[in-house]
mmCIF file of C-alpha atoms and ligand atoms in Angstrom:
data_model
loop_
_atom_site.group_PDB
_atom_site.id
_atom_site.type_symbol
_atom_site.label_atom_id
_atom_site.label_comp_id
_atom_site.label_asym_id
_atom_site.label_seq_id
_atom_site.Cartn_x
_atom_site.Cartn_y
_atom_site.Cartn_z
ATOM 1 C CA MET A 1 100.595 106.216 117.010
ATOM 2 C CA THR A 2 99.181 109.300 119.038
ATOM 3 C CA LYS A 3 96.578 107.821 121.201
ATOM 4 C CA THR A 4 97.011 107.806 125.085
ATOM 5 C CA LYS A 5 96.133 104.387 126.674
ATOM 6 C CA GLU A 6 92.920 106.270 127.975
ATOM 7 C CA GLU A 7 91.919 106.814 124.544
ATOM 8 C CA LEU A 8 92.892 103.289 123.370
ATOM 9 C CA LEU A 9 90.486 101.825 126.283
ATOM 10 C CA ALA A 10 87.829 103.852 125.123
ATOM 11 C CA ILE A 11 87.731 102.749 121.611
ATOM 12 C CA LEU A 12 88.008 99.085 122.914
ATOM 13 C CA GLY A 13 85.092 100.056 124.885
ATOM 14 C CA GLN A 14 83.280 99.697 121.762
ATOM 15 C CA PHE A 15 83.655 96.349 121.231
ATOM 16 C CA PRO A 16 82.255 93.525 123.653
ATOM 17 C CA LEU A 17 85.070 92.040 125.116
ATOM 18 C CA GLU A 18 85.196 89.024 127.621
ATOM 19 C CA GLY A 19 86.563 91.076 130.448
ATOM 20 C CA ASN A 20 88.021 94.787 130.879
ATOM 21 C CA ALA A 21 90.660 95.823 128.455
ATOM 22 C CA VAL A 22 93.774 97.072 130.933
ATOM 23 C CA ALA A 23 96.411 97.674 128.474
ATOM 24 C CA ALA A 24 97.041 97.301 124.157
ATOM 25 C CA GLU A 25 100.591 97.601 123.435
ATOM 26 C CA PRO A 26 102.171 97.694 120.184
ATOM 27 C CA PHE A 27 102.757 94.415 118.591
ATOM 28 C CA GLY A 28 104.325 92.909 115.126
ATOM 29 C CA ASN A 29 106.629 94.500 112.569
ATOM 30 C CA GLY A 30 103.831 95.920 109.778
ATOM 31 C CA HIS A 31 104.563 98.917 107.751
ATOM 32 C CA ILE A 32 100.890 100.062 107.439
ATOM 33 C CA ASN A 33 98.719 99.668 109.658
ATOM 34 C CA ASP A 34 98.997 100.126 113.459
ATOM 35 C CA THR A 35 98.783 96.712 115.580
ATOM 36 C CA LEU A 36 98.463 96.237 119.398
ATOM 37 C CA LYS A 37 98.053 93.519 121.764
ATOM 38 C CA VAL A 38 95.329 93.487 124.102
ATOM 39 C CA THR A 39 95.636 92.512 127.867
ATOM 40 C CA THR A 40 92.507 91.906 130.106
ATOM 41 C CA ASP A 41 92.083 92.396 133.390
ATOM 42 C CA ASP A 42 92.594 88.370 133.707
ATOM 43 C CA GLY A 43 96.094 89.434 133.056
ATOM 44 C CA GLN A 44 95.979 87.449 129.717
ATOM 45 C CA VAL A 45 96.673 88.799 126.164
ATOM 46 C CA LYS A 46 93.160 87.768 123.984
ATOM 47 C CA TYR A 47 92.588 90.293 121.375
ATOM 48 C CA ILE A 48 94.301 92.077 118.499
ATOM 49 C CA LEU A 49 93.128 95.737 118.264
ATOM 50 C CA GLN A 50 94.168 97.619 114.583
ATOM 51 C CA ARG A 51 94.231 100.984 113.491
ATOM 52 C CA ILE A 52 93.525 100.594 109.874
ATOM 53 C CA ASN A 53 95.512 102.862 107.533
ATOM 54 C CA HIS A 54 92.573 104.796 105.813
ATOM 55 C CA GLN A 55 94.961 106.841 103.756
ATOM 56 C CA ILE A 56 95.864 103.516 102.323
ATOM 57 C CA PHE A 57 92.614 101.573 102.479
ATOM 58 C CA THR A 58 90.187 104.460 101.459
ATOM 59 C CA ASN A 59 87.293 102.300 101.330
ATOM 60 C CA VAL A 60 87.316 100.860 104.854
ATOM 61 C CA ASP A 61 83.482 99.302 104.250
ATOM 62 C CA MET A 62 84.796 97.407 101.552
ATOM 63 C CA LEU A 63 88.117 96.030 103.358
ATOM 64 C CA GLN A 64 86.417 94.734 106.050
ATOM 65 C CA GLN A 65 83.480 93.138 104.128
ATOM 66 C CA ASN A 66 86.121 91.204 102.365
ATOM 67 C CA ILE A 67 87.454 90.201 105.656
ATOM 68 C CA HIS A 68 84.221 88.870 106.573
ATOM 69 C CA VAL A 69 83.654 87.364 103.561
ATOM 70 C CA VAL A 70 86.966 85.750 103.448
ATOM 71 C CA THR A 71 87.058 84.690 107.318
ATOM 72 C CA THR A 72 83.452 83.085 107.225
ATOM 73 C CA HIS A 73 84.497 81.489 103.875
ATOM 74 C CA ILE A 74 87.232 79.445 105.411
ATOM 75 C CA ARG A 75 85.480 78.880 108.476
ATOM 76 C CA ARG A 76 82.565 77.111 106.300
ATOM 77 C CA LYS A 77 85.076 75.389 104.940
ATOM 78 C CA LEU A 78 86.962 73.861 107.869
ATOM 79 C CA GLU A 79 83.679 73.086 109.210
ATOM 80 C CA ALA A 80 83.123 70.742 106.609
ATOM 81 C CA LYS A 81 86.230 69.094 106.430
ATOM 82 C CA GLY A 82 85.682 68.208 109.939
ATOM 83 C CA GLU A 83 88.996 70.211 111.637
ATOM 84 C CA THR A 84 89.056 70.710 114.793
ATOM 85 C CA ASP A 85 90.189 73.618 116.831
ATOM 86 C CA ILE A 86 88.850 75.729 114.027
ATOM 87 C CA ASP A 87 89.187 79.001 116.052
ATOM 88 C CA ARG A 88 93.364 78.939 116.109
ATOM 89 C CA LYS A 89 92.642 78.283 112.156
ATOM 90 C CA VAL A 90 90.873 81.354 111.001
ATOM 91 C CA LEU A 91 91.085 84.818 112.092
ATOM 92 C CA THR A 92 87.698 86.042 114.099
ATOM 93 C CA PHE A 93 86.678 89.574 114.032
ATOM 94 C CA LEU A 94 84.442 91.170 116.520
ATOM 95 C CA PRO A 95 81.540 93.229 115.748
ATOM 96 C CA THR A 96 81.389 96.307 117.419
ATOM 97 C CA ARG A 97 78.470 96.679 120.209
ATOM 98 C CA ALA A 98 76.673 98.436 117.318
ATOM 99 C CA GLY A 99 77.142 95.883 115.247
ATOM 100 C CA LYS A 100 79.522 96.932 112.545
ATOM 101 C CA LEU A 101 82.352 95.448 111.352
ATOM 102 C CA TYR A 102 84.760 98.565 112.850
ATOM 103 C CA HIS A 103 84.492 101.139 114.941
ATOM 104 C CA PHE A 104 84.999 105.042 113.523
ATOM 105 C CA ASP A 105 85.593 107.539 116.510
ATOM 106 C CA GLY A 106 85.357 110.463 114.159
ATOM 107 C CA GLU A 107 89.040 110.297 113.186
ATOM 108 C CA ASN A 108 90.486 106.638 112.706
ATOM 109 C CA TYR A 109 89.125 103.381 112.012
ATOM 110 C CA TRP A 110 89.690 100.615 114.396
ATOM 111 C CA ARG A 111 88.752 96.583 114.550
ATOM 112 C CA VAL A 112 89.323 93.797 116.603
ATOM 113 C CA CYS A 113 90.049 89.998 116.393
ATOM 114 C CA LEU A 114 90.926 87.546 118.595
ATOM 115 C CA MET A 115 94.443 86.801 119.470
ATOM 116 C CA ILE A 116 95.237 83.375 118.329
ATOM 117 C CA PRO A 117 96.280 81.259 121.536
ATOM 118 C CA ARG A 118 99.711 79.709 121.675
ATOM 119 C CA SER A 119 100.517 81.062 118.313
ATOM 120 C CA ARG A 120 103.271 83.078 116.689
ATOM 121 C CA SER A 121 105.048 84.543 113.706
ATOM 122 C CA TYR A 122 108.389 84.453 112.443
ATOM 123 C CA GLU A 123 110.855 86.887 110.443
ATOM 124 C CA GLU A 124 112.808 84.002 109.447
ATOM 125 C CA VAL A 125 112.059 80.669 108.182
ATOM 126 C CA THR A 126 113.872 77.230 108.278
ATOM 127 C CA ALA A 127 113.040 74.902 105.430
ATOM 128 C CA GLU A 128 110.634 72.714 107.347
ATOM 129 C CA LYS A 129 108.478 76.022 108.261
ATOM 130 C CA SER A 130 108.695 77.350 104.770
ATOM 131 C CA TYR A 131 107.487 73.825 103.405
ATOM 132 C CA GLU A 132 104.290 74.323 105.872
ATOM 133 C CA ALA A 133 104.090 77.929 104.852
ATOM 134 C CA GLY A 134 103.943 76.843 101.204
ATOM 135 C CA LEU A 135 100.975 73.987 102.135
ATOM 136 C CA ALA A 136 99.467 76.869 104.013
ATOM 137 C CA PHE A 137 99.328 79.555 101.063
ATOM 138 C CA GLY A 138 98.158 76.725 98.267
ATOM 139 C CA GLU A 139 95.744 75.745 100.944
ATOM 140 C CA PHE A 140 94.409 79.097 101.539
ATOM 141 C CA GLN A 141 94.197 79.874 97.525
ATOM 142 C CA ALA A 142 92.340 76.412 96.959
ATOM 143 C CA MET A 143 90.033 77.167 99.535
ATOM 144 C CA LEU A 144 88.861 80.809 97.868
ATOM 145 C CA ALA A 145 88.984 80.032 94.667
ATOM 146 C CA ASP A 146 84.728 79.156 94.670
ATOM 147 C CA ILE A 147 84.233 82.715 96.011
ATOM 148 C CA PRO A 148 81.738 84.552 93.036
ATOM 149 C CA GLU A 149 83.409 86.785 91.030
ATOM 150 C CA GLY A 150 82.807 90.281 91.852
ATOM 151 C CA THR A 151 82.037 89.505 95.685
ATOM 152 C CA LEU A 152 85.322 90.531 96.768
ATOM 153 C CA GLY A 153 86.440 94.284 95.689
ATOM 154 C CA GLU A 154 89.750 95.580 95.010
ATOM 155 C CA THR A 155 90.563 97.339 98.409
ATOM 156 C CA ILE A 156 93.856 99.043 96.643
ATOM 157 C CA PRO A 157 93.086 99.508 92.666
ATOM 158 C CA ASN A 158 96.218 97.908 90.955
ATOM 159 C CA PHE A 159 97.502 96.855 93.888
ATOM 160 C CA HIS A 160 99.953 93.998 91.762
ATOM 161 C CA ASN A 161 99.723 95.817 88.564
ATOM 162 C CA MET A 162 103.396 96.160 87.560
ATOM 163 C CA GLU A 163 102.538 98.434 84.894
ATOM 164 C CA PHE A 164 100.593 100.783 87.338
ATOM 165 C CA ARG A 165 103.548 100.456 89.847
ATOM 166 C CA LEU A 166 105.988 101.987 87.049
ATOM 167 C CA GLU A 167 103.316 104.443 86.152
ATOM 168 C CA GLN A 168 103.632 105.726 89.532
ATOM 169 C CA PHE A 169 107.299 105.691 89.787
ATOM 170 C CA ARG A 170 107.902 107.895 86.533
ATOM 171 C CA GLU A 171 105.543 110.250 87.833
ATOM 172 C CA ALA A 172 107.869 110.380 90.962
ATOM 173 C CA VAL A 173 110.800 110.660 89.210
ATOM 174 C CA ALA A 174 109.348 113.540 86.935
ATOM 175 C CA ALA A 175 108.151 115.223 89.922
ATOM 176 C CA ASP A 176 111.291 114.497 92.377
ATOM 177 C CA ARG A 177 109.297 116.516 95.323
ATOM 178 C CA ALA A 178 111.806 115.452 97.901
ATOM 179 C CA GLY A 179 115.057 116.334 95.700
ATOM 180 C CA ARG A 180 116.328 112.564 96.058
ATOM 181 C CA LEU A 181 116.615 111.718 92.441
ATOM 182 C CA ALA A 182 120.613 112.303 91.913
ATOM 183 C CA GLU A 183 121.545 110.097 94.731
ATOM 184 C CA VAL A 184 119.259 107.291 93.307
ATOM 185 C CA ALA A 185 120.073 107.563 89.417
ATOM 186 C CA ASP A 186 121.789 104.182 89.138
ATOM 187 C CA LEU A 187 118.352 102.723 90.596
ATOM 188 C CA VAL A 188 116.456 104.584 88.643
ATOM 189 C CA GLU A 189 118.709 102.986 85.569
ATOM 190 C CA ALA A 190 118.186 99.513 87.085
ATOM 191 C CA ILE A 191 114.392 99.627 87.263
ATOM 192 C CA GLU A 192 114.064 100.900 83.527
ATOM 193 C CA GLN A 193 116.253 98.231 82.354
ATOM 194 C CA ARG A 194 113.859 95.314 83.473
ATOM 195 C CA ALA A 195 110.477 97.569 83.139
ATOM 196 C CA GLN A 196 109.306 95.494 79.829
ATOM 197 C CA ASP A 197 110.459 92.276 81.018
ATOM 198 C CA MET A 198 108.480 92.986 84.039
ATOM 199 C CA CYS A 199 104.919 93.822 82.729
ATOM 200 C CA ILE A 200 104.493 90.506 81.138
ATOM 201 C CA GLN A 201 101.850 89.502 83.199
ATOM 202 C CA GLU A 202 99.479 92.146 81.930
ATOM 203 C CA VAL A 203 100.308 91.485 78.468
ATOM 204 C CA LEU A 204 99.541 87.768 78.894
ATOM 205 C CA TYR A 205 96.249 89.128 80.461
ATOM 206 C CA ARG A 206 95.668 90.970 77.756
ATOM 207 C CA ASP A 207 96.122 88.318 75.356
ATOM 208 C CA GLY A 208 93.827 86.117 77.387
ATOM 209 C CA ARG A 209 96.534 83.494 78.577
ATOM 210 C CA LEU A 210 96.845 84.458 82.103
ATOM 211 C CA ARG A 211 93.616 84.604 84.497
ATOM 212 C CA LYS A 212 93.058 86.044 87.724
ATOM 213 C CA ARG A 213 92.413 84.186 90.841
ATOM 214 C CA VAL A 214 91.632 85.134 94.637
ATOM 215 C CA ASN A 215 95.159 85.823 95.868
ATOM 216 C CA HIS A 216 96.322 87.001 99.340
ATOM 217 C CA CYS A 217 98.965 89.723 97.714
ATOM 218 C CA ASP A 218 101.096 89.713 101.173
ATOM 219 C CA THR A 219 102.119 86.692 101.254
ATOM 220 C CA LYS A 220 105.204 87.757 103.674
ATOM 221 C CA VAL A 221 106.525 85.091 105.898
ATOM 222 C CA ASN A 222 105.071 86.993 109.588
ATOM 223 C CA ASN A 223 101.538 86.755 107.891
ATOM 224 C CA ILE A 224 101.211 83.413 108.814
ATOM 225 C CA LEU A 225 100.788 81.993 112.428
ATOM 226 C CA PHE A 226 102.474 78.802 113.589
ATOM 227 C CA ASP A 227 102.066 76.800 116.737
ATOM 228 C CA GLU A 228 104.417 75.342 119.203
ATOM 229 C CA GLN A 229 105.195 72.306 117.233
ATOM 230 C CA GLY A 230 106.373 74.656 114.298
ATOM 231 C CA LYS A 231 103.293 73.569 112.238
ATOM 232 C CA VAL A 232 100.906 76.384 110.755
ATOM 233 C CA LEU A 233 98.051 77.523 112.193
ATOM 234 C CA CYS A 234 96.567 79.996 109.618
ATOM 235 C CA VAL A 235 96.991 82.838 107.229
ATOM 236 C CA ILE A 236 96.693 86.227 108.980
ATOM 237 C CA ASP A 237 96.826 89.844 107.278
ATOM 238 C CA LEU A 238 93.798 89.892 105.215
ATOM 239 C CA ASP A 239 93.428 93.289 103.721
ATOM 240 C CA THR A 240 94.562 92.878 100.255
ATOM 241 C CA VAL A 241 92.948 89.394 99.909
ATOM 242 C CA MET A 242 91.663 90.375 96.241
ATOM 243 C CA PRO A 243 91.577 89.268 92.513
ATOM 244 C CA GLY A 244 94.940 89.297 90.898
ATOM 245 C CA PHE A 245 97.847 86.989 89.330
ATOM 246 C CA VAL A 246 98.715 84.090 91.361
ATOM 247 C CA LEU A 247 102.251 84.851 91.028
ATOM 248 C CA SER A 248 101.922 87.622 93.557
ATOM 249 C CA ASP A 249 101.514 84.980 96.635
ATOM 250 C CA ILE A 250 104.497 82.548 95.647
ATOM 251 C CA GLY A 251 106.377 85.648 94.788
ATOM 252 C CA ASP A 252 106.050 87.655 97.842
ATOM 253 C CA PHE A 253 106.974 84.388 100.267
ATOM 254 C CA ILE A 254 110.164 84.100 97.883
ATOM 255 C CA ARG A 255 110.997 87.739 98.635
ATOM 256 C CA THR A 256 110.709 87.962 102.529
ATOM 257 C CA GLY A 257 110.992 83.770 103.017
ATOM 258 C CA ALA A 258 114.112 82.695 101.022
ATOM 259 C CA ASN A 259 116.288 85.916 101.374
ATOM 260 C CA THR A 260 119.552 85.062 103.479
ATOM 261 C CA GLY A 261 119.189 88.893 105.021
ATOM 262 C CA ALA A 262 116.377 91.236 106.054
ATOM 263 C CA GLU A 263 114.070 92.984 103.708
ATOM 264 C CA ASP A 264 116.060 95.979 104.952
ATOM 265 C CA ASP A 265 119.106 94.473 105.327
ATOM 266 C CA PRO A 266 121.981 97.343 105.391
ATOM 267 C CA ASN A 267 124.870 94.915 104.743
ATOM 268 C CA LEU A 268 123.926 93.644 101.203
ATOM 269 C CA GLU A 269 126.719 90.758 101.537
ATOM 270 C CA LYS A 270 124.007 89.110 103.647
ATOM 271 C CA VAL A 271 121.554 89.447 100.896
ATOM 272 C CA GLY A 272 120.528 86.699 98.459
ATOM 273 C CA VAL A 273 118.174 84.031 97.585
ATOM 274 C CA ASN A 274 118.088 80.971 99.727
ATOM 275 C CA LEU A 275 117.504 78.019 97.558
ATOM 276 C CA PRO A 276 116.543 75.502 99.855
ATOM 277 C CA ILE A 277 113.781 77.624 101.185
ATOM 278 C CA PHE A 278 112.564 78.499 97.665
ATOM 279 C CA GLU A 279 112.501 74.754 97.182
ATOM 280 C CA ALA A 280 110.286 73.734 99.983
ATOM 281 C CA TYR A 281 107.987 76.224 99.970
ATOM 282 C CA THR A 282 107.193 75.363 96.251
ATOM 283 C CA ARG A 283 107.317 71.811 96.941
ATOM 284 C CA GLY A 284 104.322 72.982 99.622
ATOM 285 C CA TYR A 285 102.825 75.193 97.463
ATOM 286 C CA MET A 286 102.441 72.873 94.978
ATOM 287 C CA GLU A 287 101.134 69.702 96.681
ATOM 288 C CA LYS A 288 98.301 71.914 96.934
ATOM 289 C CA ALA A 289 98.206 74.033 93.655
ATOM 290 C CA GLN A 290 99.265 71.688 91.088
ATOM 291 C CA ALA A 291 95.493 70.667 90.844
ATOM 292 C CA PHE A 292 94.510 74.167 89.544
ATOM 293 C CA LEU A 293 97.637 75.893 88.114
ATOM 294 C CA THR A 294 97.969 76.072 84.607
ATOM 295 C CA PRO A 295 101.453 74.886 83.051
ATOM 296 C CA LEU A 296 102.010 78.831 82.030
ATOM 297 C CA GLU A 297 101.720 79.610 85.527
ATOM 298 C CA ILE A 298 103.771 76.845 86.921
ATOM 299 C CA SER A 299 106.365 77.537 84.602
ATOM 300 C CA MET A 300 106.243 81.232 85.626
ATOM 301 C CA LEU A 301 106.646 80.464 89.249
ATOM 302 C CA PRO A 302 110.571 81.196 89.765
ATOM 303 C CA TYR A 303 109.715 84.309 87.639
ATOM 304 C CA GLY A 304 107.069 85.622 90.473
ATOM 305 C CA GLY A 305 109.887 86.068 92.919
ATOM 306 C CA ARG A 306 111.738 88.113 90.596
ATOM 307 C CA LEU A 307 108.414 90.586 90.014
ATOM 308 C CA LEU A 308 107.475 90.566 93.550
ATOM 309 C CA THR A 309 111.146 91.497 94.517
ATOM 310 C CA TYR A 310 111.128 93.574 91.772
ATOM 311 C CA MET A 311 107.819 95.736 92.330
ATOM 312 C CA GLN A 312 109.042 96.047 96.094
ATOM 313 C CA THR A 313 112.125 97.504 94.604
ATOM 314 C CA VAL A 314 109.996 99.995 92.783
ATOM 315 C CA ARG A 315 107.540 100.781 95.586
ATOM 316 C CA PHE A 316 110.173 101.371 97.916
ATOM 317 C CA LEU A 317 112.115 103.566 95.935
ATOM 318 C CA THR A 318 109.256 105.362 95.036
ATOM 319 C CA ASP A 319 108.585 106.375 98.361
ATOM 320 C CA TYR A 320 112.035 107.380 98.686
ATOM 321 C CA ILE A 321 111.436 109.843 95.713
ATOM 322 C CA ASN A 322 108.112 111.115 96.815
ATOM 323 C CA GLY A 323 109.845 111.914 100.725
ATOM 324 C CA ASP A 324 108.398 108.664 102.542
ATOM 325 C CA THR A 325 104.553 109.459 102.402
ATOM 326 C CA TYR A 326 103.510 105.229 102.462
ATOM 327 C CA TYR A 327 105.398 103.121 104.157
ATOM 328 C CA LYS A 328 106.288 103.641 108.129
ATOM 329 C CA ILE A 329 110.227 104.329 108.162
ATOM 330 C CA HIS A 330 112.540 103.814 111.176
ATOM 331 C CA TYR A 331 115.114 106.401 110.158
ATOM 332 C CA PRO A 332 115.270 109.030 107.624
ATOM 333 C CA GLU A 333 117.321 106.638 104.684
ATOM 334 C CA HIS A 334 114.923 103.040 105.652
ATOM 335 C CA ASN A 335 113.285 103.612 102.328
ATOM 336 C CA LEU A 336 116.629 103.813 100.125
ATOM 337 C CA VAL A 337 118.066 100.842 102.406
ATOM 338 C CA ARG A 338 115.200 98.783 101.773
ATOM 339 C CA THR A 339 115.155 99.479 98.019
ATOM 340 C CA ARG A 340 119.093 98.585 98.056
ATOM 341 C CA ALA A 341 118.354 95.557 99.562
ATOM 342 C CA GLN A 342 115.367 94.568 97.412
ATOM 343 C CA TYR A 343 117.569 95.487 94.482
ATOM 344 C CA ARG A 344 120.443 92.929 95.600
ATOM 345 C CA LEU A 345 118.245 90.117 96.281
ATOM 346 C CA LEU A 346 116.434 90.727 92.912
ATOM 347 C CA GLN A 347 120.066 90.443 91.222
ATOM 348 C CA SER A 348 120.817 87.075 93.296
ATOM 349 C CA LEU A 349 117.364 86.039 92.252
ATOM 350 C CA GLU A 350 118.178 86.756 88.590
ATOM 351 C CA GLU A 351 122.055 85.040 88.946
ATOM 352 C CA HIS A 352 120.222 81.949 89.909
ATOM 353 C CA ALA A 353 117.218 81.845 87.854
ATOM 354 C CA GLU A 354 117.745 79.159 85.866
ATOM 355 C CA GLU A 355 118.508 76.333 88.730
ATOM 356 C CA MET A 356 115.030 77.572 90.169
ATOM 357 C CA ILE A 357 113.436 77.192 86.652
ATOM 358 C CA ASN A 358 114.913 73.926 86.377
ATOM 359 C CA PHE A 359 113.940 72.784 89.806
ATOM 360 C CA MET A 360 109.913 73.356 88.149
ATOM 361 C CA GLU A 361 110.435 70.612 86.042
ATOM 362 C CA GLN A 362 109.307 68.039 88.036
ATOM 363 C CA TRP A 363 105.687 69.470 87.804
ATOM 364 C CA LEU A 364 105.672 69.948 84.182
HETATM 365 P P1 LIG B 401 100.059 94.358 109.995
HETATM 366 O O1 LIG B 401 99.473 95.096 108.868
HETATM 367 O O2 LIG B 401 100.898 95.195 110.889
HETATM 368 O O3 LIG B 401 101.240 93.645 109.176
HETATM 369 P P2 LIG B 401 98.895 92.162 111.115
HETATM 370 O O4 LIG B 401 97.839 91.606 111.079
HETATM 371 O O5 LIG B 401 100.078 90.595 109.994
HETATM 372 O O6 LIG B 401 99.495 93.694 110.659
HETATM 373 O O7 LIG B 401 99.857 91.817 112.399
HETATM 374 C C1 LIG B 401 101.061 92.184 112.674
HETATM 375 C C2 LIG B 401 101.725 91.097 113.662
HETATM 376 O O8 LIG B 401 100.889 90.409 114.824
HETATM 377 C C3 LIG B 401 101.740 89.904 112.675
HETATM 378 O O9 LIG B 401 103.153 89.317 112.282
HETATM 379 C C4 LIG B 401 101.367 88.738 114.116
HETATM 380 O O10 LIG B 401 102.616 88.175 114.407
HETATM 381 C C5 LIG B 401 100.770 89.092 115.244
HETATM 382 N N1 LIG B 401 99.159 89.010 115.017
HETATM 383 C C6 LIG B 401 98.371 89.440 114.674
HETATM 384 N N2 LIG B 401 96.936 88.970 114.429
HETATM 385 C C7 LIG B 401 97.300 87.885 115.255
HETATM 386 C C8 LIG B 401 96.522 87.351 115.729
HETATM 387 N N3 LIG B 401 94.785 87.051 115.664
HETATM 388 N N4 LIG B 401 96.619 86.134 116.783
HETATM 389 C C9 LIG B 401 98.160 86.064 117.001
HETATM 390 N N5 LIG B 401 99.202 87.043 116.317
HETATM 391 C C10 LIG B 401 98.413 87.901 115.747
HETATM 392 C C1 LIG B 402 103.214 96.222 103.287
HETATM 393 O O1 LIG B 402 101.440 95.442 105.819
HETATM 394 P P1 LIG B 402 102.497 94.984 105.618
HETATM 395 O O2 LIG B 402 103.783 95.265 106.327
HETATM 396 O O3 LIG B 402 102.207 93.415 105.918
HETATM 397 C C2 LIG B 402 102.396 96.477 101.951
HETATM 398 C C3 LIG B 402 103.182 95.234 101.356
HETATM 399 C C4 LIG B 402 104.262 95.433 100.939
HETATM 400 C C5 LIG B 402 105.067 95.210 102.644
HETATM 401 C C6 LIG B 402 106.730 95.414 102.251
HETATM 402 C C7 LIG B 402 98.946 97.655 101.785
HETATM 403 O O4 LIG B 402 102.713 94.999 103.897
HETATM 404 O O5 LIG B 402 102.291 95.267 99.863
HETATM 405 O O6 LIG B 402 104.842 94.234 100.124
HETATM 406 O O7 LIG B 402 104.363 96.208 102.883
HETATM 407 N N1 LIG B 402 101.153 95.927 102.009
HETATM 408 C C8 LIG B 402 100.472 97.527 101.662
HETATM 409 O O8 LIG B 402 106.965 94.747 103.384
HETATM 410 O O9 LIG B 402 100.862 98.530 100.987
HETATM 411 MG MG1 LIG B 403 101.381 91.236 108.545
#
């Protein structure tokens, strides 16, 4: 990000903060938006400022309207349940002084939300935290299930549509814009071998056997905030909440939480599925979700882990082939390293598929 401190403080001046902002510093490990923590003149970090990546979220009005609907809906549910400490259990976005859901400075789009006090996210979780995360995402889906159809827009059309992601991949391969195809031939082949099997959801949907539900669509392990006791406070990063297949939210947690290595681990020996984390997450998730899932969805849950890992392999490789135009990278080969790590995880998930499928028997 190229903004000076003075420019950032001027942007913050558009929002009715308590106190005056004195600093805005980078925060978190997101690949798309820019996230900054804001310190005010009482020395506290009370706000998060985000620059929305509008190359990717091209309809910022729809994006912010979706988030507004989701956060007010959750807040109402929590109030109805008689929850306490609600300000730590749902994100609160500040309207601008002009009463808008974001500020446009002529070049970039900005939003501000309250920093949830005494909270933190993790890049790696224990089985206990994984169980908690399962409860949280199950509860999140349950709370949003009654948002009327058509209320939430698709902030990124076809976001988790595997057929569409493969189309983009094949276009990238055909164009080979960055001249990188030769070095990734093995990965292209690995992707093509699995392509048909990985598009089952779209086929089932067309056959009327699978429905769409409101999903988070980015259930990375670091998109949950925990309190000091390791209990979940809330689900964050709501940009991609939209109708989709339920397996997305199971799969992306398996991909990020149940991996013994990092998403971009250069050491492939470290990468593999962590079954106790998968089991703990599934137990938590099923506690909340069993009531609304169909037997088909339940039986496909391990497939969801493979699918989202495959989809991420395809997306990282597409970006590498295109010359790194989508994800933030920290070094030139980053997207390739990410691809190889995701592919290794996919192979591990395939090796353990039977155990994972057997684990689901208890709910079938
Ligand atoms: P990104 O799109 O960059 O992933 P996130 O909304 O996930 O953006 O924020 C990045 C990180 O910042 C999170 O992983 C979390 O650690 C922290 N964070 C974001 N929002 C809050 C908040 N309201 N309160 C506390 N921490 C937050
Ligand atoms: C992006 O913004 P972040 O880091 O939470 C991406 C997800 C990917 C993820 C891979 C809008 O999420 O879909 O799964 O990176 N978000 C978007 O780590 O593309
Ligand atoms: Mg995030």
